[in-house]
Amino acid sequence: MTDGVNWLTAEEQHAWRSFVRLHERLIGRLSHLLQTESQLASADYAVLVNLTDVPDGRQRYQDLARALEWEKSRMSHHLARMIRRGLVVREECADDGRGAFAVITEAGREAIAAAAPLHVQAVRSLFLDHLTAAELRTLAEVSVRVVGKLDEGA
Amino acid sequence: MTDGVNWLTAEEQHAWRSFVRLHERLIGRLSHLLQTESQLASADYAVLVNLTDVPDGRQRYQDLARALEWEKSRMSHHLARMIRRGLVVREECADDGRGAFAVITEAGREAIAAAAPLHVQAVRSLFLDHLTAAELRTLAEVSVRVVGKLDEGA
DNA sequence: GACAAGTAGTTGACGTGTCATATAGAAAGA
DNA sequence: TCTTTCTATATGACACGTCAACTACTTGTC
């Protein structure tokens, strides 16, 4: 390494590129499918899933943001768009004058009910179906470990 | 399955979510790092890497788009931005009046030369360093296989 | 109570990607 | 050659995320 840089080996480069390509394709296909078949982007889907898992389909902006690991600004922008589309409504918070709740609407419930089976089916047919159980386990382990390292600031 | 949907098991859901989270985090960190340390987004990086691998640092828009698997429109928009920033220049094509070449500039070469070691180092420290050789191999295999299936139209 | 500090959410500007459409040149057929 | 059709790139509108202010409310702390 005359230039002092520990360049990637052919295997490393291949693995890295394949991994990145996999994700781009997979997510691309999945979100395109979701969008065209159910008019929901994956971000909408994530928000709606969260809201259906919570009493009254009602959750504070900040809690939603924490749950999805989104920036509050992103949440604010995105909920504004979802409100415009009638998927959720905003409710003021009595306890805290600054706060707000997002509440899923009937239209939101219908949208997620229609989208969820599609989504699950797509995750299976585009991804899970092509992995062995052992591979899936390895993948999960690796993912958890690396995310852990990233969170430690690695 | 009374509702006819083959919902994900807890393991499948965990694996899928971890995998998605991994990618979001990893790519997020990597592009943030690249952006702040070298003023290049990963898209810029990809374009410049391609141009340095090609004679005279010169390539047709369409060939770049094919190589990166980008839509032509994306390439056109992105190159316009890179031209504005002085990383590449546009050259008309003598053979084909419709065509155009993107040519890397000196500034582009400097930018990629500065960014590449950073990028490699980050891929190592954020990702490769946390995987065993066997895991990396599995990951590459899975990635290649699934991308293959996606391309077949699965 | 008053004032500093912190917190919840908003806003606007900007870069990026997608889609649909437009323009202009190339190729193919009559 | 003339016309149809195809191809290379551009363009404009829009959705999405990020960043950096900003507003308004809350929570100390004195």
XYZ file of C-alpha atoms (C1' of nucleotides) in Angstrom:
368
model
C 0.000 0.000 0.000
C 2.360 2.624 -1.192
C -0.294 5.297 -0.996
C -1.302 4.407 2.532
C -4.880 3.595 1.646
C -6.230 0.175 2.440
C -8.206 -0.208 -0.768
C -10.935 -2.811 -0.986
C -10.062 -6.240 -2.343
C -11.998 -7.540 -5.301
C -14.147 -9.644 -2.982
C -14.852 -6.769 -0.658
C -15.736 -4.495 -3.486
C -17.972 -7.085 -5.037
C -19.744 -7.768 -1.755
C -20.212 -4.102 -0.991
C -21.493 -3.207 -4.419
C -23.815 -6.170 -4.572
C -25.181 -5.305 -1.192
C -25.833 -1.716 -2.165
C -27.356 -2.731 -5.458
C -29.600 -5.231 -3.735
C -31.016 -2.599 -1.489
C -31.546 -0.052 -4.189
C -33.377 -2.532 -6.374
C -35.365 -4.089 -3.624
C -36.521 -0.849 -2.096
C -37.099 0.611 -5.529
C -39.301 -2.270 -6.578
C -41.120 -2.419 -3.307
C -41.949 1.241 -3.135
C -42.921 1.420 -6.753
C -45.260 -1.493 -6.219
C -46.729 -0.031 -3.084
C -47.157 3.349 -4.719
C -48.843 2.134 -7.852
C -50.999 -0.547 -6.231
C -52.100 1.314 -3.141
C -51.203 4.983 -3.515
C -48.953 4.799 -0.458
C -45.254 5.557 -0.326
C -43.271 3.482 2.139
C -43.061 6.474 4.428
C -46.845 6.688 4.493
C -46.988 2.994 5.140
C -44.604 3.238 8.071
C -46.582 6.056 9.661
C -49.882 4.285 9.222
C -48.558 1.002 10.605
C -47.417 2.841 13.675
C -50.719 4.582 14.128
C -52.717 1.374 13.855
C -50.575 -0.139 16.602
C -51.468 2.515 19.110
C -54.646 3.185 21.133
C -57.212 5.223 19.209
C -54.796 5.461 16.289
C -53.473 8.569 17.973
C -49.862 9.447 18.636
C -47.771 12.505 19.402
C -45.586 13.762 16.582
C -42.497 13.310 18.669
C -43.356 9.729 19.582
C -43.983 8.865 15.983
C -40.687 10.459 15.067
C -38.892 8.497 17.750
C -40.539 5.234 16.749
C -39.615 5.641 13.105
C -36.242 7.220 13.836
C -37.124 10.254 11.764
C -36.135 13.853 12.284
C -38.928 15.953 13.683
C -38.801 18.180 10.651
C -39.324 15.236 8.381
C -42.246 14.107 10.477
C -43.782 17.542 10.377
C -43.460 17.826 6.606
C -44.653 14.329 6.016
C -47.662 14.535 8.285
C -48.608 17.793 6.616
C -48.691 15.951 3.306
C -50.629 13.050 4.766
C -53.138 15.450 6.284
C -53.580 17.083 2.908
C -54.322 13.654 1.468
C -56.776 12.819 4.221
C -54.865 9.870 5.667
C -54.486 11.425 9.112
C -55.754 14.448 10.971
C -53.966 16.693 13.393
C -55.246 17.120 16.909
C -54.041 19.713 19.381
C -52.670 18.494 22.661
C -54.424 19.639 25.812
C -51.567 18.812 28.185
C -48.896 20.581 26.211
C -49.717 23.655 24.179
C -46.796 23.037 21.842
C -47.636 19.448 21.113
C -49.820 17.781 18.534
C -51.263 14.367 17.857
C -51.557 12.631 14.543
C -54.730 10.559 14.311
C -55.396 8.030 11.602
C -58.614 8.608 9.647
C -61.010 6.070 8.241
C -59.424 6.624 4.843
C -56.049 5.993 6.434
C -57.281 2.717 7.916
C -58.672 1.632 4.593
C -55.466 2.520 2.812
C -53.292 0.563 5.209
C -55.683 -2.384 5.242
C -55.437 -2.534 1.476
C -51.695 -2.021 1.389
C -50.532 -4.373 4.137
C -51.207 -7.683 2.401
C -49.599 -6.356 -0.761
C -46.598 -5.233 1.176
C -46.146 -8.516 2.986
C -46.621 -10.471 -0.187
C -44.036 -8.328 -1.949
C -41.483 -8.663 0.838
C -41.888 -12.407 0.517
C -41.816 -12.734 -3.210
C -39.095 -10.180 -3.820
C -36.886 -11.100 -0.928
C -37.652 -13.660 1.753
C -38.528 -16.407 -0.682
C -35.031 -16.362 -2.122
C -33.185 -16.857 1.168
C -32.650 -19.958 3.237
C -33.547 -19.821 6.910
C -29.868 -19.833 7.802
C -29.123 -16.959 5.477
C -31.957 -14.969 6.898
C -30.637 -15.579 10.393
C -27.156 -14.493 9.382
C -28.539 -11.417 7.755
C -30.485 -10.459 10.832
C -27.482 -11.012 13.082
C -25.215 -8.973 10.912
C -27.757 -6.187 10.616
C -28.311 -5.963 14.326
C -24.620 -6.046 15.057
C -23.672 -3.389 12.538
C -26.511 -1.087 13.529
C -25.342 -1.501 17.107
C -21.833 -0.477 16.143
C -23.123 2.507 14.221
C -25.123 3.577 17.236
C -22.054 3.325 19.423
C -20.563 5.844 17.053
C -18.310 3.410 15.214
C -54.534 -17.722 8.183
C -58.190 -16.928 8.335
C -57.721 -13.773 6.316
C -55.730 -15.490 3.614
C -52.627 -13.397 4.110
C -49.379 -15.117 4.879
C -48.222 -12.551 7.440
C -44.555 -12.420 8.426
C -43.442 -14.420 11.422
C -41.705 -12.594 14.229
C -38.322 -13.766 12.930
C -39.055 -12.711 9.399
C -40.286 -9.349 10.512
C -37.270 -8.844 12.701
C -34.875 -9.821 9.933
C -36.571 -7.648 7.370
C -36.768 -4.601 9.588
C -33.197 -4.964 10.768
C -32.024 -5.284 7.230
C -33.879 -2.174 6.149
C -32.692 -0.266 9.166
C -29.121 -1.313 8.524
C -29.203 0.059 5.062
C -30.831 3.311 6.006
C -28.320 3.934 8.729
C -25.318 2.816 6.804
C -26.104 4.796 3.703
C -27.151 7.751 5.803
C -23.891 7.789 7.699
C -21.791 7.183 4.662
C -23.338 9.886 2.566
C -23.342 12.372 5.383
C -19.665 11.692 5.927
C -18.842 11.938 2.265
C -20.864 15.109 1.909
C -19.359 16.921 4.849
C -15.781 15.737 4.348
C -15.510 16.031 0.627
C -18.529 17.967 -0.690
C -19.580 14.989 -2.769
C -22.865 13.154 -2.551
C -22.709 9.441 -3.253
C -24.306 10.065 -6.620
C -21.483 12.464 -7.494
C -19.011 9.900 -6.292
C -20.500 7.177 -8.458
C -20.419 9.361 -11.562
C -16.854 10.462 -10.977
C -15.636 6.924 -10.296
C -17.113 5.879 -13.598
C -15.524 8.738 -15.467
C -12.078 8.052 -14.066
C -12.331 4.465 -15.274
C -12.838 5.436 -18.869
C -10.432 6.794 -21.516
C -10.011 10.572 -21.343
C -12.532 10.722 -18.511
C -15.173 11.046 -21.194
C -18.382 9.098 -21.517
C -21.724 9.387 -23.252
C -24.664 10.244 -21.025
C -26.429 7.082 -22.022
C -23.420 4.898 -21.241
C -23.042 6.477 -17.843
C -26.710 5.939 -17.207
C -26.455 2.319 -18.221
C -23.361 1.741 -16.110
C -24.938 3.232 -12.995
C -28.376 1.820 -13.731
C -29.910 5.264 -13.582
C -32.790 6.662 -15.552
C -31.722 8.971 -18.344
C -33.659 11.791 -16.829
C -31.840 11.401 -13.551
C -28.532 11.416 -15.356
C -29.448 14.536 -17.246
C -30.510 16.382 -14.104
C -27.551 15.199 -12.119
C -24.969 16.023 -14.731
C -26.498 19.468 -15.093
C -25.901 19.989 -11.379
C -22.384 18.621 -11.564
C -21.621 20.881 -14.498
C -22.855 23.843 -12.508
C -20.451 22.861 -9.753
C -17.545 22.458 -12.141
C -17.014 18.727 -11.582
C -17.643 17.786 -15.193
C -18.176 19.548 -18.488
C -20.496 18.710 -21.304
C -19.155 18.051 -24.765
C -21.244 17.752 -27.883
C -20.991 14.581 -29.848
C -19.775 14.851 -33.429
C -21.085 11.455 -34.534
C -24.548 11.944 -33.169
C -26.110 15.364 -33.033
C -28.432 14.343 -30.217
C -25.726 12.891 -28.045
C -23.481 14.399 -25.424
C -20.406 13.436 -23.476
C -19.706 14.140 -19.859
C -16.039 14.846 -19.260
C -14.449 14.963 -15.844
C -12.638 18.218 -15.063
C -9.484 18.762 -13.086
C -11.630 19.817 -10.160
C -13.586 16.621 -10.561
C -10.409 14.582 -10.472
C -9.245 16.353 -7.363
C -12.572 15.852 -5.678
C -12.644 12.136 -6.355
C -9.006 11.720 -5.381
C -9.756 13.336 -2.055
C -12.982 11.447 -1.517
C -11.974 7.928 -2.488
C -9.752 7.122 0.515
C -12.376 8.560 2.838
C -15.043 6.490 1.206
C -13.070 3.262 1.382
C -12.096 3.914 4.954
C -15.711 4.567 5.866
C -16.984 1.437 4.153
C -14.467 -0.477 6.202
C -15.011 1.116 9.546
C -18.774 1.370 9.290
C -19.417 -1.975 7.711
C -16.783 -4.446 6.559
C -14.873 -4.407 9.830
C -17.885 -5.776 11.668
C -18.424 -8.834 9.487
C -16.569 -12.108 9.353
C -15.291 -13.308 6.002
C -17.975 -15.988 5.939
C -20.706 -13.474 6.641
C -19.453 -11.227 3.906
C -19.475 -14.138 1.510
C -23.015 -15.057 2.469
C -24.101 -11.487 2.055
C -22.593 -11.242 -1.397
C -24.173 -14.532 -2.452
C -27.571 -13.534 -1.219
C -27.321 -10.126 -2.818
C -26.339 -11.490 -6.176
C -29.018 -14.137 -6.075
C -31.820 -11.792 -5.098
C -30.826 -9.141 -7.611
C -30.820 -11.889 -10.207
C -34.336 -12.863 -9.263
C -35.482 -9.270 -9.349
C -34.037 -8.888 -12.818
C -35.853 -11.978 -13.985
C -38.962 -10.137 -12.954
C -39.621 -12.084 -9.768
C -43.425 35.898 39.485
C -39.638 36.640 36.165
C -36.310 35.282 33.225
C -33.205 31.872 31.166
C -33.077 27.546 29.081
C -35.075 23.837 26.936
C -38.671 21.514 23.960
C -42.492 20.703 20.212
C -43.507 21.646 16.076
C -43.205 24.806 11.758
C -41.286 26.892 7.867
C -38.498 27.953 3.756
C -34.708 27.007 0.937
C -32.354 23.655 -1.308
C -30.683 19.173 -3.423
C -32.297 15.058 -5.228
C -35.237 11.553 -7.774
C -39.432 10.427 -10.681
C -42.761 10.960 -14.124
C -44.593 12.785 -18.254
C -43.686 15.459 -21.948
C -40.958 18.055 -25.346
C -37.307 18.770 -28.765
C -34.267 17.556 -32.122
C -31.655 14.565 -34.594
C -31.080 9.621 -36.686
C -32.711 5.622 -39.148
C -35.697 3.014 -41.854
C -39.150 2.338 -45.484
C -41.871 3.792 -49.260
C -36.550 12.250 -50.893
C -40.247 12.207 -47.710
C -42.282 10.615 -43.854
C -42.713 7.765 -40.012
C -40.619 6.007 -36.138
C -37.070 5.639 -32.911
C -33.523 7.558 -29.831
C -30.731 10.996 -26.911
C -31.235 14.347 -24.004
C -33.832 18.329 -21.734
C -37.342 20.272 -19.090
C -40.938 21.263 -15.696
C -43.776 19.863 -12.081
C -43.885 17.449 -8.125
C -42.737 14.508 -3.808
C -39.329 13.706 -0.467
C -35.464 14.687 3.084
C -32.238 17.751 5.267
C -30.696 21.795 7.251
C -31.086 25.986 9.591
C -33.825 29.305 11.441
C -38.051 30.500 13.850
C -42.339 30.548 16.999
C -44.569 29.401 20.910
C -44.994 27.000 24.933
C -42.871 24.751 29.323
C -39.788 24.114 32.878
C -36.459 25.178 35.802
C -34.065 28.538 38.969
C -33.675 32.459 41.486
